[in-house]
PDB file of C-alpha atoms in Angstrom:
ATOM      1  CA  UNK A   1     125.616 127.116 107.997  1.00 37.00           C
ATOM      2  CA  UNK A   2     127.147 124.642 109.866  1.00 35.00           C
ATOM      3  CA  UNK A   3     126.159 121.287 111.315  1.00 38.00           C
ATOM      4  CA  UNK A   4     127.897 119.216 114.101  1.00 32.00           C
ATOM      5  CA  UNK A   5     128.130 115.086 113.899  1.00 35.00           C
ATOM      6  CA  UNK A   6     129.105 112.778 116.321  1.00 36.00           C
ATOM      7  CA  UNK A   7     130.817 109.595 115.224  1.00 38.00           C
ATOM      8  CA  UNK A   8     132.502 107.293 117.006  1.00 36.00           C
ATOM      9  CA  UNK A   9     135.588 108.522 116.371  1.00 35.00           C
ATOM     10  CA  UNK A  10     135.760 112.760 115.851  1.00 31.00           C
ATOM     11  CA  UNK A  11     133.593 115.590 115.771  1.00 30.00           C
ATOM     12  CA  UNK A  12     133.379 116.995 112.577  1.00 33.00           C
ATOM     13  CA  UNK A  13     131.530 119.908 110.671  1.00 39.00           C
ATOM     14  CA  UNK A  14     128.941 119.099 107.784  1.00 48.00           C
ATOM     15  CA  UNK A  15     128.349 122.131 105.958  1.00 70.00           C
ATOM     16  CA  UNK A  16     126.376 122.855 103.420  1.00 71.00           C
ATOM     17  CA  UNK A  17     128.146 121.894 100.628  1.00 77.00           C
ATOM     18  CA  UNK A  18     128.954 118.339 102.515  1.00 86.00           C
ATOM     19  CA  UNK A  19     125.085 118.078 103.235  1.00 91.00           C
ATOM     20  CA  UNK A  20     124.204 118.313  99.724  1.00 94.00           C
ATOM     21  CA  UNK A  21     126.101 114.670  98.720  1.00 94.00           C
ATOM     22  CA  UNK A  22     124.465 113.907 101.888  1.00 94.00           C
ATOM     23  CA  UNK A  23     121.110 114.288 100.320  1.00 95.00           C
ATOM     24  CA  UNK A  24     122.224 112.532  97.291  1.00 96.00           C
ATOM     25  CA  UNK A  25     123.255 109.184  99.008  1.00 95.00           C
ATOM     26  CA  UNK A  26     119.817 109.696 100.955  1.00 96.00           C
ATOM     27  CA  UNK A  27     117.677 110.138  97.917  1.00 96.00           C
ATOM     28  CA  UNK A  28     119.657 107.221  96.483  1.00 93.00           C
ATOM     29  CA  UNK A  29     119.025 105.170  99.392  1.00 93.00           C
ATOM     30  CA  UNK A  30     115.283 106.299  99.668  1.00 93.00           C
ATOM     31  CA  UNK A  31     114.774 104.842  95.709  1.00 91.00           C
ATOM     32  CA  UNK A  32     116.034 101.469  96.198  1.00 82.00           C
ATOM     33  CA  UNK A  33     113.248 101.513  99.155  1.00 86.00           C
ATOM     34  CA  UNK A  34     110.518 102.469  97.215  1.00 87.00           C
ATOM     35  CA  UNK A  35     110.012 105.349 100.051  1.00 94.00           C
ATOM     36  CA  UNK A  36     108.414 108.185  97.741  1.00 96.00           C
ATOM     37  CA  UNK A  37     106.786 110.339 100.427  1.00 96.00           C
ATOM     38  CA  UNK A  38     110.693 110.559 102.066  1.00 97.00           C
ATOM     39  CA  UNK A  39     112.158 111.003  98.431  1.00 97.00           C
ATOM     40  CA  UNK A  40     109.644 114.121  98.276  1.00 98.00           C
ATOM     41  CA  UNK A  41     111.110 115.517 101.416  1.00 97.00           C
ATOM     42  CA  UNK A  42     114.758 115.111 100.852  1.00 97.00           C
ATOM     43  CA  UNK A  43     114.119 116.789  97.091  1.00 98.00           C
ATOM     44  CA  UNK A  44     112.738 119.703  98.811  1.00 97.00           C
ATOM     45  CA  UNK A  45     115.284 119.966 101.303  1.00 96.00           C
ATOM     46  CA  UNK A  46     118.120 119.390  98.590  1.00 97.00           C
ATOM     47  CA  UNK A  47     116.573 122.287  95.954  1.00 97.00           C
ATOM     48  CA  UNK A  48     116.380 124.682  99.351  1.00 96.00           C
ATOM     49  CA  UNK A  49     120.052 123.763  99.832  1.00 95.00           C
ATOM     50  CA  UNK A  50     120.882 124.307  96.488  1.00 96.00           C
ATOM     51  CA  UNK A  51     119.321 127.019  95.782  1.00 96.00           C
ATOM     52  CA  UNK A  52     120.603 128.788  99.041  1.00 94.00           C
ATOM     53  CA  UNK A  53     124.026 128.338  97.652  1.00 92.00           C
ATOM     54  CA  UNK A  54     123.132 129.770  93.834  1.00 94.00           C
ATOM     55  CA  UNK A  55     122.096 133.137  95.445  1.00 94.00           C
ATOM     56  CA  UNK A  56     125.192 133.190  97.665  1.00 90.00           C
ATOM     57  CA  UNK A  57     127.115 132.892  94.657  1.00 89.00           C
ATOM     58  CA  UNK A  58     125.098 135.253  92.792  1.00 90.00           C
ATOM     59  CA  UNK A  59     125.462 137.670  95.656  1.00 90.00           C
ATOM     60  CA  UNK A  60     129.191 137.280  95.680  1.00 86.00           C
ATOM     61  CA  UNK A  61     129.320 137.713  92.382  1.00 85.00           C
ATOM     62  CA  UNK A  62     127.910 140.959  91.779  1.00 86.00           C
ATOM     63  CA  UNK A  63     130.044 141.882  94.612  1.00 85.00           C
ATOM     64  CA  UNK A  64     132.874 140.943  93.249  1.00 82.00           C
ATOM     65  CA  UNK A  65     134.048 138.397  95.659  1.00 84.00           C
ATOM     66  CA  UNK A  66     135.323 134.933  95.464  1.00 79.00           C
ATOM     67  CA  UNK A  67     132.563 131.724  95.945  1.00 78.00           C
ATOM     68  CA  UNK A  68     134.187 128.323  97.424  1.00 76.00           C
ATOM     69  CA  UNK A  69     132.090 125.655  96.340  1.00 79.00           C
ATOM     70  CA  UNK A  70     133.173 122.060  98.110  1.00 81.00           C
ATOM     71  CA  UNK A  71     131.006 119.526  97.073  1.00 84.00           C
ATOM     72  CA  UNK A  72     131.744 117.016  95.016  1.00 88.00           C
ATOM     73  CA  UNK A  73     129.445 118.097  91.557  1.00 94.00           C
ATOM     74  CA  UNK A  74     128.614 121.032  90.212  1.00 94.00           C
ATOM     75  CA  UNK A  75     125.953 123.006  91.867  1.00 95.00           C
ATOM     76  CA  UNK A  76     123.577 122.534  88.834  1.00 97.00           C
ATOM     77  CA  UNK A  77     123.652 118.872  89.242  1.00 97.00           C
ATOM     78  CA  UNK A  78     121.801 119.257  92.787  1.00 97.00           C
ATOM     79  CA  UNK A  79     119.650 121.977  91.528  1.00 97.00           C
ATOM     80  CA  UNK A  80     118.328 119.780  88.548  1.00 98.00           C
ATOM     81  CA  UNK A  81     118.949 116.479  90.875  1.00 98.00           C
ATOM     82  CA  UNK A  82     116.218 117.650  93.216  1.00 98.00           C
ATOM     83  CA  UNK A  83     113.588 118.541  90.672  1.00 98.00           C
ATOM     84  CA  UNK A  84     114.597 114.943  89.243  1.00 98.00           C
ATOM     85  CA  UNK A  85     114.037 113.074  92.342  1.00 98.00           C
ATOM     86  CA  UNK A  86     110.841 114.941  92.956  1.00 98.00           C
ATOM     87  CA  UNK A  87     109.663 114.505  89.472  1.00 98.00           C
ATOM     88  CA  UNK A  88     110.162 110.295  89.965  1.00 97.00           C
ATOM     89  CA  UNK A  89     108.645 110.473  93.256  1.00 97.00           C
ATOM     90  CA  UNK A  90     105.499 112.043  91.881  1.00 98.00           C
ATOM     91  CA  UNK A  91     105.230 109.727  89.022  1.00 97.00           C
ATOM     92  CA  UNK A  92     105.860 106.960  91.242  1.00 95.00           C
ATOM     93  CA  UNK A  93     102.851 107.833  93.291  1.00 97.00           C
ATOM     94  CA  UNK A  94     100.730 108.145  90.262  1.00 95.00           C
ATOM     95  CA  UNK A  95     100.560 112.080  89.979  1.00 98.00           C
ATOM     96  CA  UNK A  96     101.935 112.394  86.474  1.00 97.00           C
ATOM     97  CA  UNK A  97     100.900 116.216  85.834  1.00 97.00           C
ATOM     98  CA  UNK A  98     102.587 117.116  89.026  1.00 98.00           C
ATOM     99  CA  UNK A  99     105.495 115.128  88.070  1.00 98.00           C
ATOM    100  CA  UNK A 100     105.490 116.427  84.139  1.00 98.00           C
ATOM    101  CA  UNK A 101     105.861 119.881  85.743  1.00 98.00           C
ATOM    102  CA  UNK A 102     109.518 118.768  87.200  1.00 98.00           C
ATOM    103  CA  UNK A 103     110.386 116.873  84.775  1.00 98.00           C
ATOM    104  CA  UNK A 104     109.945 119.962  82.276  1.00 98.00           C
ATOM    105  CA  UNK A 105     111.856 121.946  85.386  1.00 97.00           C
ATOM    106  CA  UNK A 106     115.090 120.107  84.585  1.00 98.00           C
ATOM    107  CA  UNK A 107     114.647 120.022  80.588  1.00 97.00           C
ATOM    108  CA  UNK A 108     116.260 122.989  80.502  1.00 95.00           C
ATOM    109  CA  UNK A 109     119.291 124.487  82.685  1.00 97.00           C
ATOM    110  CA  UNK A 110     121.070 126.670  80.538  1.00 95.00           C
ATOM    111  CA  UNK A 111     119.746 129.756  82.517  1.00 96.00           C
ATOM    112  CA  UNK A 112     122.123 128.421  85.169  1.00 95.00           C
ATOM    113  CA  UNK A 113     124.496 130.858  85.865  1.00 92.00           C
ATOM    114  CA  UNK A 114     128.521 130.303  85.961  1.00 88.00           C
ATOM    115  CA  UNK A 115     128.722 127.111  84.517  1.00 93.00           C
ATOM    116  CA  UNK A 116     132.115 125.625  82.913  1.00 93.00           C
ATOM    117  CA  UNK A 117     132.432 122.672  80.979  1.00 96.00           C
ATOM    118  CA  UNK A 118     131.143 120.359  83.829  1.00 96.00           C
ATOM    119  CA  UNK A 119     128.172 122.636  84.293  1.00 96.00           C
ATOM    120  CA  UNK A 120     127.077 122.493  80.462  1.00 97.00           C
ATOM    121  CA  UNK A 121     127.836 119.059  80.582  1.00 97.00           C
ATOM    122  CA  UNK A 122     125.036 118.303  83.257  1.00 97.00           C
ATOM    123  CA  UNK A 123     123.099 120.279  81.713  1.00 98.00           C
ATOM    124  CA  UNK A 124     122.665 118.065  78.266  1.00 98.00           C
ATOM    125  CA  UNK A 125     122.464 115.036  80.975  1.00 97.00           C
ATOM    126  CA  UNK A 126     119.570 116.489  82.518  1.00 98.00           C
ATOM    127  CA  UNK A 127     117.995 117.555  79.071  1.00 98.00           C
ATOM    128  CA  UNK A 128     118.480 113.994  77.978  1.00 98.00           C
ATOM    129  CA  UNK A 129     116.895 112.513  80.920  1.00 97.00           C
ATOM    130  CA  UNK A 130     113.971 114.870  80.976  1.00 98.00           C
ATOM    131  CA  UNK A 131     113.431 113.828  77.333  1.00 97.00           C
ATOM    132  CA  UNK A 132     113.101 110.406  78.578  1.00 97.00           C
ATOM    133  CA  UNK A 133     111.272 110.792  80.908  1.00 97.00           C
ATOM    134  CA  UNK A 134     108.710 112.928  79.806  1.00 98.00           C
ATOM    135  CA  UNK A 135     107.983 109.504  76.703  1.00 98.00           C
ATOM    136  CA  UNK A 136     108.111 107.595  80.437  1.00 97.00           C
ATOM    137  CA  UNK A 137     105.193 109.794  82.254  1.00 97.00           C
ATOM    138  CA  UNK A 138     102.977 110.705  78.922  1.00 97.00           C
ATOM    139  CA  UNK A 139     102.380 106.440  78.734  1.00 97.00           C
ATOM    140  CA  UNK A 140     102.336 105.471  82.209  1.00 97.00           C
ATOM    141  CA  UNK A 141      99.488 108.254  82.493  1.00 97.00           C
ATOM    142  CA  UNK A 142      97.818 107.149  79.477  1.00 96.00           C
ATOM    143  CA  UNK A 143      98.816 109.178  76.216  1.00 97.00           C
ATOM    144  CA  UNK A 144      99.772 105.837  73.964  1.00 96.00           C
ATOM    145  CA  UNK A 145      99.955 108.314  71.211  1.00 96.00           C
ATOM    146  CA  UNK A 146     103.687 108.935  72.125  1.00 97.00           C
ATOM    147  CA  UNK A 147     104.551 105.143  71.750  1.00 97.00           C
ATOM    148  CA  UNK A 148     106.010 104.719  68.163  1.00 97.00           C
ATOM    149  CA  UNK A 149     107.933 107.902  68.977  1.00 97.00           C
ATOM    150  CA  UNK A 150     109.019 106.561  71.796  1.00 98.00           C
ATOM    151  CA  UNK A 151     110.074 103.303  69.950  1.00 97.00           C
ATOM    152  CA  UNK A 152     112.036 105.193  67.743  1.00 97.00           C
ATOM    153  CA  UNK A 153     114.039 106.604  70.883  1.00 97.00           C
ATOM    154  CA  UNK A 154     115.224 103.558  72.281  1.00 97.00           C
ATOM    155  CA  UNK A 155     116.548 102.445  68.680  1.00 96.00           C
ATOM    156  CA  UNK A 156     118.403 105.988  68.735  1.00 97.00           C
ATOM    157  CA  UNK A 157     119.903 105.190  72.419  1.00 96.00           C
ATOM    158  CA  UNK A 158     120.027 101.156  72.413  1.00 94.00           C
ATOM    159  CA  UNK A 159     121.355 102.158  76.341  1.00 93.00           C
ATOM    160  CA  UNK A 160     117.703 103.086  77.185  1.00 95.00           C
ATOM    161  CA  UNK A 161     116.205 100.033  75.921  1.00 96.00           C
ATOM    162  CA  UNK A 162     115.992  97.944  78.699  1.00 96.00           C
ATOM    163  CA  UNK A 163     114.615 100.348  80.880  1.00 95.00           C
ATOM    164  CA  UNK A 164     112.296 101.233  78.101  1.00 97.00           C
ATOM    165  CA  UNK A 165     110.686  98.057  77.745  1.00 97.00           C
ATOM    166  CA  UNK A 166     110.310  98.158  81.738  1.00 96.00           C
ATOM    167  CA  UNK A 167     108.154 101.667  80.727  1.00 97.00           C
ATOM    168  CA  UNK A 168     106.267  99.613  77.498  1.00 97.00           C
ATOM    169  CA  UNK A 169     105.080  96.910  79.936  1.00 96.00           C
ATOM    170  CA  UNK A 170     103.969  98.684  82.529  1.00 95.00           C
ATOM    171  CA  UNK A 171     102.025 100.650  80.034  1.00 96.00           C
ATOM    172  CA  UNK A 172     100.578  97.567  78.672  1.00 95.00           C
ATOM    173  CA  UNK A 173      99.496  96.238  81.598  1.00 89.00           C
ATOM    174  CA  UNK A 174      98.121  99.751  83.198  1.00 91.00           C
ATOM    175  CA  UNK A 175      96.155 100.666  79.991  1.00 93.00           C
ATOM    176  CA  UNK A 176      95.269  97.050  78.401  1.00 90.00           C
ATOM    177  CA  UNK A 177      97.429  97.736  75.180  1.00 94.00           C
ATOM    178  CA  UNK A 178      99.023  94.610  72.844  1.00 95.00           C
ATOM    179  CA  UNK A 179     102.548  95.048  72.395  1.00 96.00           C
ATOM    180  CA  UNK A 180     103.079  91.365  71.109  1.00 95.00           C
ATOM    181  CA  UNK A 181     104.858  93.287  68.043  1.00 95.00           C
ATOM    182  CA  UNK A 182     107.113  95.079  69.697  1.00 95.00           C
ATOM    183  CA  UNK A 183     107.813  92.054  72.016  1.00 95.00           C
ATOM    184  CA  UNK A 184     108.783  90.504  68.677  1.00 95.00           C
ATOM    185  CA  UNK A 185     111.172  93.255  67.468  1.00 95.00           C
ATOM    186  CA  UNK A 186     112.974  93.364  70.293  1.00 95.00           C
ATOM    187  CA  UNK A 187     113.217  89.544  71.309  1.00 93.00           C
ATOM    188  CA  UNK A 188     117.095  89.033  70.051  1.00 92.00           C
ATOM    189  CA  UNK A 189     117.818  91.835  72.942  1.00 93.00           C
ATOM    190  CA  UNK A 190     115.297  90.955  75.403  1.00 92.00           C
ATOM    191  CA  UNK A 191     117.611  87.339  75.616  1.00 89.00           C
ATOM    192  CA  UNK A 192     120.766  89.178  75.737  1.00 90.00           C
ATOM    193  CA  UNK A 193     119.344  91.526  79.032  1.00 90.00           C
ATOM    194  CA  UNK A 194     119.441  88.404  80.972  1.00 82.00           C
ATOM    195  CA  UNK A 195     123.291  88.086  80.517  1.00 84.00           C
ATOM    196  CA  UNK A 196     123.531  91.039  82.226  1.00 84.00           C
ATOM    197  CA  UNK A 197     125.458  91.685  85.938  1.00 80.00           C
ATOM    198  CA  UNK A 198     125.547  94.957  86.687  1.00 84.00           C
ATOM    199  CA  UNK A 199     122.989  95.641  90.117  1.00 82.00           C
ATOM    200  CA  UNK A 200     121.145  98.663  87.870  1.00 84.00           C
ATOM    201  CA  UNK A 201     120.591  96.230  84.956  1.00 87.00           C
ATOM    202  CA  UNK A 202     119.452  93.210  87.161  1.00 85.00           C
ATOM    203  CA  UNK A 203     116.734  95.800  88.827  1.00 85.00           C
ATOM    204  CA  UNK A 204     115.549  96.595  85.387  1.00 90.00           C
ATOM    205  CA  UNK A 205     115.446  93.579  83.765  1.00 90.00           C
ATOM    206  CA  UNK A 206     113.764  92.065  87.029  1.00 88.00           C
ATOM    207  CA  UNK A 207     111.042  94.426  86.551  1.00 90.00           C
ATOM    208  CA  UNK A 208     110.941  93.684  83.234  1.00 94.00           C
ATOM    209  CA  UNK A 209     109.858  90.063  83.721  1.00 92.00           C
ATOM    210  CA  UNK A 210     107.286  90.902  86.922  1.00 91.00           C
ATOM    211  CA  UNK A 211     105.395  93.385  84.120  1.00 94.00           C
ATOM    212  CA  UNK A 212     105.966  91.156  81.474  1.00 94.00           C
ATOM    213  CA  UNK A 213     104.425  87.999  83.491  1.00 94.00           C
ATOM    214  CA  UNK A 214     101.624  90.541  84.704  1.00 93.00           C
ATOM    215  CA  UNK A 215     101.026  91.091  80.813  1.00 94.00           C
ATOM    216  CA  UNK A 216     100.816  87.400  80.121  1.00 94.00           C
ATOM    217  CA  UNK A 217      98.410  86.850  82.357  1.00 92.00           C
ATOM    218  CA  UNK A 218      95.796  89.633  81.586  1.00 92.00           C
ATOM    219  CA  UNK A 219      96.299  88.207  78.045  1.00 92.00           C
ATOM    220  CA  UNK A 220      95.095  84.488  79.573  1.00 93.00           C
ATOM    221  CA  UNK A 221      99.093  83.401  78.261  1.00 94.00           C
ATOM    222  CA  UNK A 222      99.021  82.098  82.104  1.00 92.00           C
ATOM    223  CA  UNK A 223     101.347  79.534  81.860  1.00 92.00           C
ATOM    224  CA  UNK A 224     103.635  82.261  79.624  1.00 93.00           C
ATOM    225  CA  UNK A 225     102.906  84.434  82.869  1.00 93.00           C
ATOM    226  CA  UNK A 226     104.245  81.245  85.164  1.00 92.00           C
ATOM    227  CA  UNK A 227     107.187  80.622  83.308  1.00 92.00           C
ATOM    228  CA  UNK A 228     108.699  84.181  83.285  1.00 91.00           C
ATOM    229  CA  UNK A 229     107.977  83.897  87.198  1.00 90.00           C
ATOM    230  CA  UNK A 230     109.891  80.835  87.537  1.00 90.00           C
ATOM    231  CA  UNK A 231     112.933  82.013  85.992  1.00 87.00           C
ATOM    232  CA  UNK A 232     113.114  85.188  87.998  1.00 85.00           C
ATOM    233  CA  UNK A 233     113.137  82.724  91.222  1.00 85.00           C
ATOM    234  CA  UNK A 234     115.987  80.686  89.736  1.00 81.00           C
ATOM    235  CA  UNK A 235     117.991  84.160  90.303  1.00 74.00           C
ATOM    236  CA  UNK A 236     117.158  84.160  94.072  1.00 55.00           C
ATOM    237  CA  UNK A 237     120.959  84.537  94.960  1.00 56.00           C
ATOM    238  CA  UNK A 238     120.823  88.079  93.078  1.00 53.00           C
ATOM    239  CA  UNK A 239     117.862  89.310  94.388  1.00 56.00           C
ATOM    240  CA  UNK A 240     116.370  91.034  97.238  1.00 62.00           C
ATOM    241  CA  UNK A 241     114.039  89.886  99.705  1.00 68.00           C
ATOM    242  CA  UNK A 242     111.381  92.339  98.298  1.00 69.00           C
ATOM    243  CA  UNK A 243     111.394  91.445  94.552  1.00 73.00           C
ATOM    244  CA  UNK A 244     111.376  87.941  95.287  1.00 78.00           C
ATOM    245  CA  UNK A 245     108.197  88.055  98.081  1.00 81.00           C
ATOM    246  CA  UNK A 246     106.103  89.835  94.875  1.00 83.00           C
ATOM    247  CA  UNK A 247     107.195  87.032  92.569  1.00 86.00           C
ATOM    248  CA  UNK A 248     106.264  84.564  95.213  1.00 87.00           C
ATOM    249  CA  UNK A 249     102.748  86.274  95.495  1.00 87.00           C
ATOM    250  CA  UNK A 250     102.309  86.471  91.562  1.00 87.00           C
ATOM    251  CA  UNK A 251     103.074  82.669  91.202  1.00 88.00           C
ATOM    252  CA  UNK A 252     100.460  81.516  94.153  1.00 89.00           C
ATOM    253  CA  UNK A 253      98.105  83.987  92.374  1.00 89.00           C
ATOM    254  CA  UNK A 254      98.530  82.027  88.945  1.00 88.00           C
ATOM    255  CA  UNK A 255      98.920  78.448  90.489  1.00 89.00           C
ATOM    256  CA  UNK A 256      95.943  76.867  89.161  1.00 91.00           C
ATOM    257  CA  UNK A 257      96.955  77.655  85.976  1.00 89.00           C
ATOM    258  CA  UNK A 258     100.775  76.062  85.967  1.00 89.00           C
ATOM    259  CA  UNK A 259     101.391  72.973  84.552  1.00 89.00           C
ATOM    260  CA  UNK A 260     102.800  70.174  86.232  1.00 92.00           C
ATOM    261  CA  UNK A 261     105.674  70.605  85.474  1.00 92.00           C
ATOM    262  CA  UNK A 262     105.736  74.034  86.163  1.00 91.00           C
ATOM    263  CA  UNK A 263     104.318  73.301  89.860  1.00 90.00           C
ATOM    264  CA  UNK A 264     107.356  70.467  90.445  1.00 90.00           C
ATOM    265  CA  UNK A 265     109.133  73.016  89.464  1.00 89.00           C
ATOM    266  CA  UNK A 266     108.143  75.687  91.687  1.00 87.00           C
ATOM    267  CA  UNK A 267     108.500  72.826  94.712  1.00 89.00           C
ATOM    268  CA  UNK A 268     112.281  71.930  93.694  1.00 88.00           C
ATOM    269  CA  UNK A 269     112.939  75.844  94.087  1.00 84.00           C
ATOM    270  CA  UNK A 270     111.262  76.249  97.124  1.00 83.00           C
ATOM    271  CA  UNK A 271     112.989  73.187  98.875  1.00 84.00           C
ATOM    272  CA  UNK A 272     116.330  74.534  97.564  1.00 80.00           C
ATOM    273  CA  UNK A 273     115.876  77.896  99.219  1.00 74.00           C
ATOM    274  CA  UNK A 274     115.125  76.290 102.360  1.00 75.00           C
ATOM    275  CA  UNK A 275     118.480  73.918 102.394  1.00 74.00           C
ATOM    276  CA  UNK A 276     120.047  76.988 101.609  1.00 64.00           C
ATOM    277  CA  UNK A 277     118.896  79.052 104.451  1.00 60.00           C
ATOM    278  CA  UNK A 278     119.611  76.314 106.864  1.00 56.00           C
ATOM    279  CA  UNK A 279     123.179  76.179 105.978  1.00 50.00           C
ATOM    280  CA  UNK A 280     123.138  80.235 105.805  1.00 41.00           C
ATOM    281  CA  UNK A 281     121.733  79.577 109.601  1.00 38.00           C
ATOM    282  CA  UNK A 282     124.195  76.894 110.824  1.00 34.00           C
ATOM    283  CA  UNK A 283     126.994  78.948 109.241  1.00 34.00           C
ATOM    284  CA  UNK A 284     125.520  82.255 111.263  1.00 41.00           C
ATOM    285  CA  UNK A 285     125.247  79.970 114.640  1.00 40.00           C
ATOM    286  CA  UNK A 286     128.990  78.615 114.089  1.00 40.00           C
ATOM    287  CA  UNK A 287     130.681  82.178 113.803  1.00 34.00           C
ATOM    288  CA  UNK A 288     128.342  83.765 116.442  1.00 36.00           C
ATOM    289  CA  UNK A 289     129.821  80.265 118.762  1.00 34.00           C
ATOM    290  CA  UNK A 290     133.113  81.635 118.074  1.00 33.00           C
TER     291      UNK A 290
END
């Protein structure tokens, strides 16, 4: 199947195998929007495309006939992709069993047939990320029996950590739990996440601190909760517009409970943002002039 696109330039054919990197740049897209009804979509549309092609090759290979596959990963990485994507969706939207049933989809690809190297090599990715997130969707829908195991994880992959702890807090503040211990073991690398630069790790550890100051405050640590808000707005220039409106909200919310200090603060930050989006705007109005 073939699909024509217009650009400004050419015409040019998107087949199959081009659609299904088109799907992942979608889905990709779709997650740093939050848009988990459109993620659910695209996953569907992306296993029918994938799994299209897996007969076709099956077909050609009883047949004995040669299978040209273009796309840029192996076709097991968009077959267990799309149960992946679906899987986050679902737990996104709060429908853990329906999301434990993908996530246990992709646990296991070896069935997969024709896969090289690459192929096998996907598949351990995918049974690695199941793993993990099967630990994430058994706490976020309430089985807090799994948490020491799940400690014991993130020591075993120090790369999951951070994104772990995301997991933790959101547990603690969805289910009322203390984690102050574990808060404790981890502190030394729970300093060292704000260090880092990468866009992925920013995301995490910015979610980190929104559950974190959520935590505090459930726990009456409000002005624990106020501080944690005021240093994610003194990394406005590396955040988006989104993550920075809830932290906004979630400081107004615990206002009454800063400290002076904490409200002068909050002022000084504000009226820097605003001289910085005037100059932003006079700088926009000079090259627009030109």
């Amino acid at each position: 199947m073939e699909e024509v696109l217009e650009g400004k330039d050419a015409t040019y054919l998107l087949t199959d195998h081009h659609r299904l990197d088109k799907c992942i740049e979608l889905l990709h897209l779709r997650f740093s929007q939050h848009a988990w009804e459109d993620i659910l979509a695209i996953a569907d549309h992306l296993h029918s495309l994938a799994e299209k092609m897996y007969n076709e090759a099956q077909e050609a290979s009883l047949q004995k006939l040669p299978y040209l596959f273009k796309a840029e990963r192996p076709l097991v990485f968009y077959y267990g992709f799309s149960y992946l994507a679906k899987g986050t969706a679902l737990q996104k939207l709060g429908l853990y069993d329906q999301a434990r049933e993908y996530i246990l989809k992709y646990s296991e690809l070896g069935w997969f047939s024709g896969l090289d190297k690459i192929g096998w090599e996907e598949v351990d990715r995918f049974k690695f990320f199941a793993k993990a997130n099967l630990y994430t969707n058994d706490l976020l829908s309430g089985k807090l029996s799994v948490l020491p195991e799940y400690v014991q994880f993130l020591e075993d992959n120090p790369e999951e950590l951070l994104p772990g702890l995301v997991t933790i807090m959101e547990t603690a503040s969805l289910h009322s739990i203390n984690i102050d211990d574990l808060l404790e073991k981890f502190s030394e690398k729970i300093e060292d996440f704000g260090n880092l630069e990468d866009t992925t790790n920013r995301t995490h550890y910015f979610r980190f601190l929104y559950h974190r100051a959520i935590y505090y405050a459930k726990h009456q640590r409000y002005q624990d909760s106020v501080q944690l808000i005021l240093l994610f707005l003194t990394s406005y220039n590396m955040i988006n517009d989104a993550d920075f409106k809830k932290f906004v909200v979630l400081f107004e919310v615990y206002r009454q409970y800063a400290s002076n200090k904490q409200t002068e603060q909050y002022q000084n930050l504000c009226k820097e943002l605003l001289k910085h989006e005037e100059g932003v705007s006079i700088c926009d109005g000079d090259i627009r002039s030109r």
